[in-house]
GROMACS .gro file of C-alpha atoms in nm:
model
  301
    1ALA     CA    1   1.534   0.023   3.977
    2PRO     CA    2   1.404   0.163   3.646
    3THR     CA    3   1.755   0.263   3.536
    4ALA     CA    4   1.886  -0.089   3.594
    5ARG     CA    5   1.582  -0.232   3.415
    6ARG     CA    6   1.643  -0.014   3.110
    7ALA     CA    7   2.010  -0.108   3.110
    8ALA     CA    8   1.919  -0.477   3.114
    9LEU     CA    9   1.677  -0.430   2.824
   10SER     CA   10   1.941  -0.235   2.633
   11THR     CA   11   2.191  -0.519   2.673
   12LEU     CA   12   1.937  -0.787   2.585
   13LEU     CA   13   1.816  -0.609   2.270
   14SER     CA   14   2.157  -0.504   2.142
   15PRO     CA   15   2.317  -0.757   1.903
   16SER     CA   16   2.657  -0.901   1.993
   17ASP     CA   17   2.906  -1.151   1.852
   18THR     CA   18   2.704  -1.432   2.009
   19ARG     CA   19   2.352  -1.294   1.981
   20ARG     CA   20   2.140  -1.179   1.688
   21VAL     CA   21   1.821  -0.979   1.725
   22VAL     CA   22   1.550  -1.056   1.469
   23ALA     CA   23   1.259  -0.824   1.398
   24PHE     CA   24   1.007  -0.737   1.129
   25ALA     CA   25   0.985  -0.376   1.005
   26PRO     CA   26   1.120  -0.258   1.343
   27SER     CA   27   1.135   0.120   1.289
   28GLU     CA   28   0.837   0.180   1.521
   29ASP     CA   29   0.982  -0.055   1.786
   30LEU     CA   30   1.316   0.127   1.771
   31ARG     CA   31   1.147   0.465   1.791
   32ARG     CA   32   0.953   0.367   2.102
   33LEU     CA   33   1.264   0.224   2.266
   34ALA     CA   34   1.448   0.547   2.189
   35LEU     CA   35   1.170   0.757   2.339
   36ALA     CA   36   1.175   0.534   2.647
   37ARG     CA   37   1.550   0.606   2.672
   38ILE     CA   38   1.653   0.245   2.606
   39PRO     CA   39   1.954   0.270   2.372
   40ILE     CA   40   2.017  -0.007   2.121
   41GLU     CA   41   2.371  -0.061   1.993
   42GLY     CA   42   2.417  -0.241   1.663
   43ARG     CA   43   2.163  -0.337   1.397
   44TRP     CA   44   1.875  -0.580   1.407
   45ILE     CA   45   1.799  -0.828   1.131
   46ASP     CA   46   1.491  -0.694   0.953
   47LEU     CA   47   1.309  -0.988   0.797
   48GLN     CA   48   1.094  -0.758   0.586
   49ILE     CA   49   1.410  -0.656   0.398
   50ALA     CA   50   1.555  -1.010   0.398
   51ALA     CA   51   1.225  -1.142   0.260
   52GLN     CA   52   1.281  -0.970  -0.073
   53ARG     CA   53   1.468  -1.281  -0.185
   54VAL     CA   54   1.147  -1.489  -0.169
   55THR     CA   55   0.875  -1.238  -0.253
   56ALA     CA   56   0.819  -0.985  -0.529
   57SER     CA   57   0.701  -0.719  -0.286
   58THR     CA   58   0.952  -0.472  -0.143
   59GLN     CA   59   0.743  -0.438   0.175
   60PRO     CA   60   0.568  -0.771   0.234
   61SER     CA   61   0.345  -0.811   0.538
   62LEU     CA   62   0.439  -1.061   0.807
   63LYS     CA   63   0.123  -1.254   0.725
   64SER     CA   64   0.216  -1.293   0.358
   65LEU     CA   65   0.579  -1.373   0.441
   66CYS     CA   66   0.466  -1.644   0.679
   67PHE     CA   67   0.265  -1.803   0.397
   68ALA     CA   68   0.550  -1.767   0.144
   69THR     CA   69   0.808  -1.934   0.368
   70LEU     CA   70   0.613  -2.165   0.599
   71GLY     CA   71   0.302  -2.234   0.394
   72GLY     CA   72   0.054  -2.110   0.657
   73TRP     CA   73  -0.134  -1.791   0.734
   74LEU     CA   74  -0.061  -1.601   1.055
   75ASP     CA   75  -0.371  -1.502   1.253
   76LYS     CA   76  -0.353  -1.123   1.294
   77ARG     CA   77  -0.696  -1.058   1.443
   78GLU     CA   78  -0.555  -0.935   1.774
   79GLN     CA   79  -0.332  -0.680   1.604
   80THR     CA   80  -0.590  -0.401   1.632
   81SER     CA   81  -0.718  -0.494   1.979
   82ASN     CA   82  -0.674  -0.261   2.276
   83TRP     CA   83  -0.322  -0.320   2.404
   84ASP     CA   84  -0.343  -0.044   2.666
   85LEU     CA   85  -0.583  -0.240   2.888
   86ARG     CA   86  -0.430  -0.448   3.167
   87PRO     CA   87  -0.423  -0.734   3.225
   88LEU     CA   88  -0.390  -0.851   2.864
   89ARG     CA   89  -0.628  -1.122   2.751
   90ARG     CA   90  -0.487  -1.471   2.701
   91SER     CA   91  -0.549  -1.442   2.326
   92GLN     CA   92  -0.340  -1.123   2.317
   93VAL     CA   93  -0.052  -1.287   2.504
   94GLU     CA   94  -0.062  -1.585   2.268
   95TYR     CA   95  -0.073  -1.352   1.966
   96ALA     CA   96   0.230  -1.153   2.087
   97ALA     CA   97   0.426  -1.471   2.161
   98LEU     CA   98   0.345  -1.623   1.821
   99ASP     CA   99   0.426  -1.297   1.641
  100ALA     CA  100   0.777  -1.315   1.789
  101ALA     CA  101   0.836  -1.691   1.774
  102VAL     CA  102   0.741  -1.719   1.409
  103LEU     CA  103   1.029  -1.487   1.317
  104LEU     CA  104   1.281  -1.753   1.419
  105ARG     CA  105   1.112  -2.012   1.199
  106ILE     CA  106   1.105  -1.769   0.904
  107LEU     CA  107   1.472  -1.683   0.959
  108ALA     CA  108   1.567  -2.052   0.959
  109LYS     CA  109   1.374  -2.103   0.636
  110LEU     CA  110   1.536  -1.806   0.466
  111GLU     CA  111   1.884  -1.919   0.572
  112GLU     CA  112   1.835  -2.245   0.384
  113THR     CA  113   1.927  -2.044   0.074
  114GLY     CA  114   2.203  -1.836   0.230
  115PRO     CA  115   2.294  -1.631   0.538
  116VAL     CA  116   2.069  -1.347   0.649
  117VAL     CA  117   2.250  -1.043   0.788
  118ALA     CA  118   2.142  -0.709   0.933
  119PRO     CA  119   2.085  -0.443   0.665
  120GLU     CA  120   2.316  -0.152   0.617
  121PRO     CA  121   2.199   0.172   0.785
  122GLU     CA  122   2.076   0.322   0.454
  123ALA     CA  123   1.855   0.021   0.384
  124ALA     CA  124   1.728   0.009   0.739
  125GLY     CA  125   1.595   0.363   0.716
  126GLU     CA  126   1.634   0.590   1.019
  127THR     CA  127   1.922   0.474   1.238
  128VAL     CA  128   1.897   0.412   1.610
  129ALA     CA  129   2.130   0.706   1.673
  130GLN     CA  130   1.895   0.935   1.481
  131LEU     CA  131   1.594   0.802   1.667
  132ARG     CA  132   1.766   0.854   1.999
  133THR     CA  133   1.819   1.224   1.929
  134ARG     CA  134   1.443   1.293   1.922
  135ALA     CA  135   1.392   1.469   2.253
  136VAL     CA  136   1.032   1.563   2.173
  137VAL     CA  137   0.759   1.329   2.051
  138PRO     CA  138   0.639   1.465   1.714
  139LYS     CA  139   0.293   1.620   1.712
  140GLU     CA  140   0.162   1.358   1.469
  141ASP     CA  141   0.247   1.086   1.722
  142ARG     CA  142   0.049   1.260   1.995
  143ARG     CA  143  -0.296   1.206   1.845
  144LYS     CA  144  -0.377   0.887   2.034
  145ALA     CA  145  -0.515   0.924   2.385
  146GLY     CA  146  -0.267   0.777   2.631
  147TRP     CA  147   0.038   0.794   2.402
  148ALA     CA  148   0.261   0.914   2.688
  149LYS     CA  149   0.112   0.666   2.934
  150GLU     CA  150   0.226   0.379   2.713
  151LEU     CA  151   0.582   0.514   2.693
  152TRP     CA  152   0.587   0.593   3.065
  153ARG     CA  153   0.493   0.233   3.142
  154VAL     CA  154   0.792   0.110   2.938
  155PHE     CA  155   1.021   0.373   3.088
  156CYS     CA  156   0.952   0.302   3.455
  157GLY     CA  157   0.887  -0.070   3.410
  158GLN     CA  158   0.551  -0.073   3.587
  159ASP     CA  159   0.195   0.050   3.546
  160THR     CA  160   0.194   0.345   3.786
  161GLU     CA  161   0.015   0.677   3.787
  162PRO     CA  162   0.251   0.947   3.660
  163ARG     CA  163   0.399   1.202   3.897
  164PHE     CA  164   0.523   1.531   3.758
  165ALA     CA  165   0.815   1.771   3.793
  166ILE     CA  166   0.754   2.115   3.642
  167CYS     CA  167   0.962   2.432   3.626
  168ALA     CA  168   0.850   2.724   3.844
  169SER     CA  169   0.771   2.936   3.538
  170SER     CA  170   0.463   2.713   3.494
  171LEU     CA  171   0.336   2.763   3.849
  172LYS     CA  172  -0.027   2.802   3.738
  173LEU     CA  173  -0.008   2.462   3.572
  174VAL     CA  174   0.146   2.311   3.886
  175ARG     CA  175  -0.139   2.440   4.101
  176LYS     CA  176  -0.408   2.319   3.861
  177LEU     CA  177  -0.255   1.973   3.849
  178ARG     CA  178  -0.243   1.959   4.228
  179GLY     CA  179  -0.602   2.077   4.247
  180LEU     CA  180  -0.700   1.779   4.031
  181GLY     CA  181  -0.511   1.544   4.261
  182PHE     CA  182  -0.193   1.496   4.055
  183ASP     CA  183   0.135   1.465   4.247
  184SER     CA  184   0.331   1.762   4.108
  185VAL     CA  185   0.649   1.929   4.234
  186THR     CA  186   0.832   2.240   4.126
  187THR     CA  187   1.134   2.439   4.237
  188ALA     CA  188   1.114   2.649   4.551
  189GLU     CA  189   1.256   2.999   4.559
  190GLY     CA  190   1.631   2.984   4.504
  191GLN     CA  191   1.631   2.631   4.361
  192THR     CA  192   1.765   2.560   4.012
  193TRP     CA  193   1.650   2.356   3.711
  194THR     CA  194   1.923   2.103   3.793
  195GLN     CA  195   1.774   2.055   4.140
  196LEU     CA  196   1.431   1.996   3.988
  197LEU     CA  197   1.578   1.729   3.759
  198GLU     CA  198   1.735   1.561   4.060
  199MET     CA  199   1.393   1.554   4.232
  200ALA     CA  200   1.248   1.395   3.918
  201ARG     CA  201   1.527   1.137   3.919
  202GLN     CA  202   1.491   1.044   4.286
  203ASP     CA  203   1.111   1.028   4.288
  204GLN     CA  204   1.072   0.883   3.937
  205ARG     CA  205   0.874   1.172   3.790
  206VAL     CA  206   0.778   1.285   3.442
  207VAL     CA  207   0.946   1.614   3.352
  208LEU     CA  208   0.700   1.857   3.192
  209ARG     CA  209   0.834   2.157   3.006
  210PRO     CA  210   0.710   2.401   2.740
  211SER     CA  211   0.820   2.297   2.391
  212VAL     CA  212   0.946   2.653   2.327
  213SER     CA  213   1.207   2.617   2.602
  214LYS     CA  214   1.547   2.572   2.441
  215THR     CA  215   1.760   2.615   2.753
  216LYS     CA  216   1.598   2.356   2.980
  217ALA     CA  217   1.765   2.037   2.858
  218VAL     CA  218   1.654   1.703   3.005
  219PRO     CA  219   1.910   1.420   3.049
  220GLU     CA  220   1.849   1.086   2.879
  221ASP     CA  221   1.786   0.903   3.205
  222LEU     CA  222   1.470   1.108   3.266
  223PHE     CA  223   1.131   1.091   3.095
  224GLU     CA  224   1.008   1.421   2.950
  225VAL     CA  225   0.694   1.542   2.779
  226ALA     CA  226   0.707   1.871   2.590
  227LEU     CA  227   0.390   2.081   2.602
  228PHE     CA  228   0.280   2.267   2.291
  229GLY     CA  229  -0.023   2.447   2.439
  230GLY     CA  230  -0.005   2.825   2.442
  231ASP     CA  231  -0.175   2.869   2.780
  232THR     CA  232  -0.221   2.678   3.104
  233ASN     CA  233  -0.562   2.530   3.017
  234GLN     CA  234  -0.438   2.400   2.682
  235GLN     CA  235  -0.134   2.243   2.849
  236LEU     CA  236  -0.355   2.082   3.114
  237LYS     CA  237  -0.571   1.927   2.841
  238GLU     CA  238  -0.254   1.798   2.671
  239ILE     CA  239  -0.141   1.624   2.989
  240ILE     CA  240  -0.482   1.466   3.057
  241PHE     CA  241  -0.498   1.342   2.696
  242ALA     CA  242  -0.136   1.222   2.684
  243PHE     CA  243  -0.169   1.008   2.997
  244ASP     CA  244  -0.536   0.923   2.936
  245VAL     CA  245  -0.638   1.022   3.289
  246ARG     CA  246  -0.992   1.129   3.372
  247PRO     CA  247  -1.013   1.320   3.700
  248THR     CA  248  -1.344   1.274   3.884
  249SER     CA  249  -1.517   1.479   4.150
  250LYS     CA  250  -1.333   1.271   4.411
  251ASP     CA  251  -1.002   1.398   4.275
  252LEU     CA  252  -1.090   1.767   4.307
  253CYS     CA  253  -0.887   1.939   4.579
  254GLY     CA  254  -0.696   1.613   4.615
  255ARG     CA  255  -0.375   1.797   4.699
  256CYS     CA  256  -0.279   2.128   4.851
  257THR     CA  257  -0.211   2.369   4.564
  258ILE     CA  258   0.067   2.530   4.769
  259CYS     CA  259   0.273   2.239   4.903
  260ASN     CA  260   0.142   1.929   4.715
  261SER     CA  261   0.042   1.743   5.032
  262ASN     CA  262  -0.253   1.505   5.002
  263GLU     CA  263  -0.310   1.490   5.377
  264TRP     CA  264  -0.604   1.688   5.516
  265LEU     CA  265  -0.653   1.753   5.887
  266TYR     CA  266  -0.994   1.843   6.028
  267ALA     CA  267  -1.011   2.163   6.236
  268LYS     CA  268  -1.287   2.343   6.424
  269ALA     CA  269  -1.360   2.712   6.382
  270GLU     CA  270  -1.197   2.806   6.714
  271GLU     CA  271  -0.879   2.621   6.614
  272VAL     CA  272  -0.815   2.846   6.314
  273THR     CA  273  -0.843   3.175   6.502
  274GLY     CA  274  -0.583   3.409   6.356
  275GLU     CA  275  -0.550   3.198   6.041
  276VAL     CA  276  -0.877   3.306   5.880
  277SER     CA  277  -1.087   3.617   5.920
  278ASP     CA  278  -1.359   3.640   6.184
  279ARG     CA  279  -1.619   3.677   5.908
  280VAL     CA  280  -1.517   3.344   5.754
  281ARG     CA  281  -1.514   3.171   6.093
  282GLU     CA  282  -1.867   3.293   6.158
  283GLN     CA  283  -1.985   3.174   5.818
  284TYR     CA  284  -1.824   2.825   5.826
  285GLN     CA  285  -1.794   2.569   6.103
  286VAL     CA  286  -1.572   2.307   5.940
  287PHE     CA  287  -1.216   2.380   5.829
  288TYR     CA  288  -0.925   2.175   5.698
  289ARG     CA  289  -0.554   2.217   5.728
  290CYS     CA  290  -0.307   2.101   5.468
  291GLY     CA  291  -0.087   1.829   5.614
  292GLY     CA  292   0.228   1.981   5.466
  293GLY     CA  293   0.222   2.356   5.515
  294ARG     CA  294  -0.075   2.358   5.752
  295LYS     CA  295  -0.256   2.601   5.523
  296GLY     CA  296  -0.622   2.651   5.614
  297TYR     CA  297  -0.904   2.562   5.375
  298TRP     CA  298  -1.281   2.569   5.396
  299GLU     CA  299  -1.565   2.466   5.168
  300GLY     CA  300  -1.593   2.698   4.872
  301LYS     CA  301  -1.242   2.842   4.903
   0.00000   0.00000   0.00000
C-alpha cells in the first residue's frame, strides 16, 4: 500500500544510531520528500558543507569535489536529460547509481582527516520540519510541465494516471474533467468534506482544492494540489499542465459528467421513449446510456 511504502522510505531515509544518511546539497531532495508526505527524522550529512575543509569554495559542485578528493572528474552529462520519461535509459540508471555511490567514497576520503557529522539546523538551511509544513507547492515551483505528476509518482509509488477528488463547490470543474475522460469524484448532496477525503484515501486520489480555501484542510497522508486559477477554465489548464496530460479526441466524453461512469450502453430510439423528447428521437437513431446513472446521451448533446 502507498502508506506502507512511504513509511518504509521514511524509516530508511531517517538517520539512526546505526545508520547515517549521506547526501550532497539535499535541500531539493528534502523538499520533494516533504511534498510527497514522506517525513524524515534527524539530519543528513551534507557533503557540500563538509567539503569546505578541502576546498576554498563555500558551495562546491559534486563534480569539483570528486576531483578534489578522489582525483577524477564525475561525468554529469545525464544531469539535464529527461528524467520524466519511463523507462529510464541504461545511461541514466548508471548515472544515478554513480551519483549516489561516489558520495560514500568521498565521505571515506574526508574522514581520513577527521569525523564528518551532520550540520546543525542553521547551517543546513531550511529544516525538514519547516519543509514539511508547506501544504501548497509555491508558484515558482509550478512552472515545469508535469511537476505534480513527478510528485504523484513518488507519493503513490507507481506510474499511474491521476484520479481526482474535488469539493462540490467546484462542480463545473468536476464535470469538465469527466468530459475529458478524467476519473473525478465529488461529494453528493449531504456529504461532508471529511467524507470526500475518505474517498480520496480509499481510492488513492489527488485532492484538488482552490488555493483561497482556508477551511478545507488536507491530512498529511493525502496528496493535494492547490489551484490558483480564478475560473474553471484556468483551473483546468493548471491541472493539465501540472500532470502533463494531453487529452485527445478519443478522451472526449470519456465519462458521464453526472456520475463519473466510463461505461456506455448502446440504446435504440424506441428504448429511450420517455427519457428524451419525441423530437430528439425523430432526429437521432442512436443513443447511449451512462452505465452508472443510466442517463441518456446522443450525438451532439
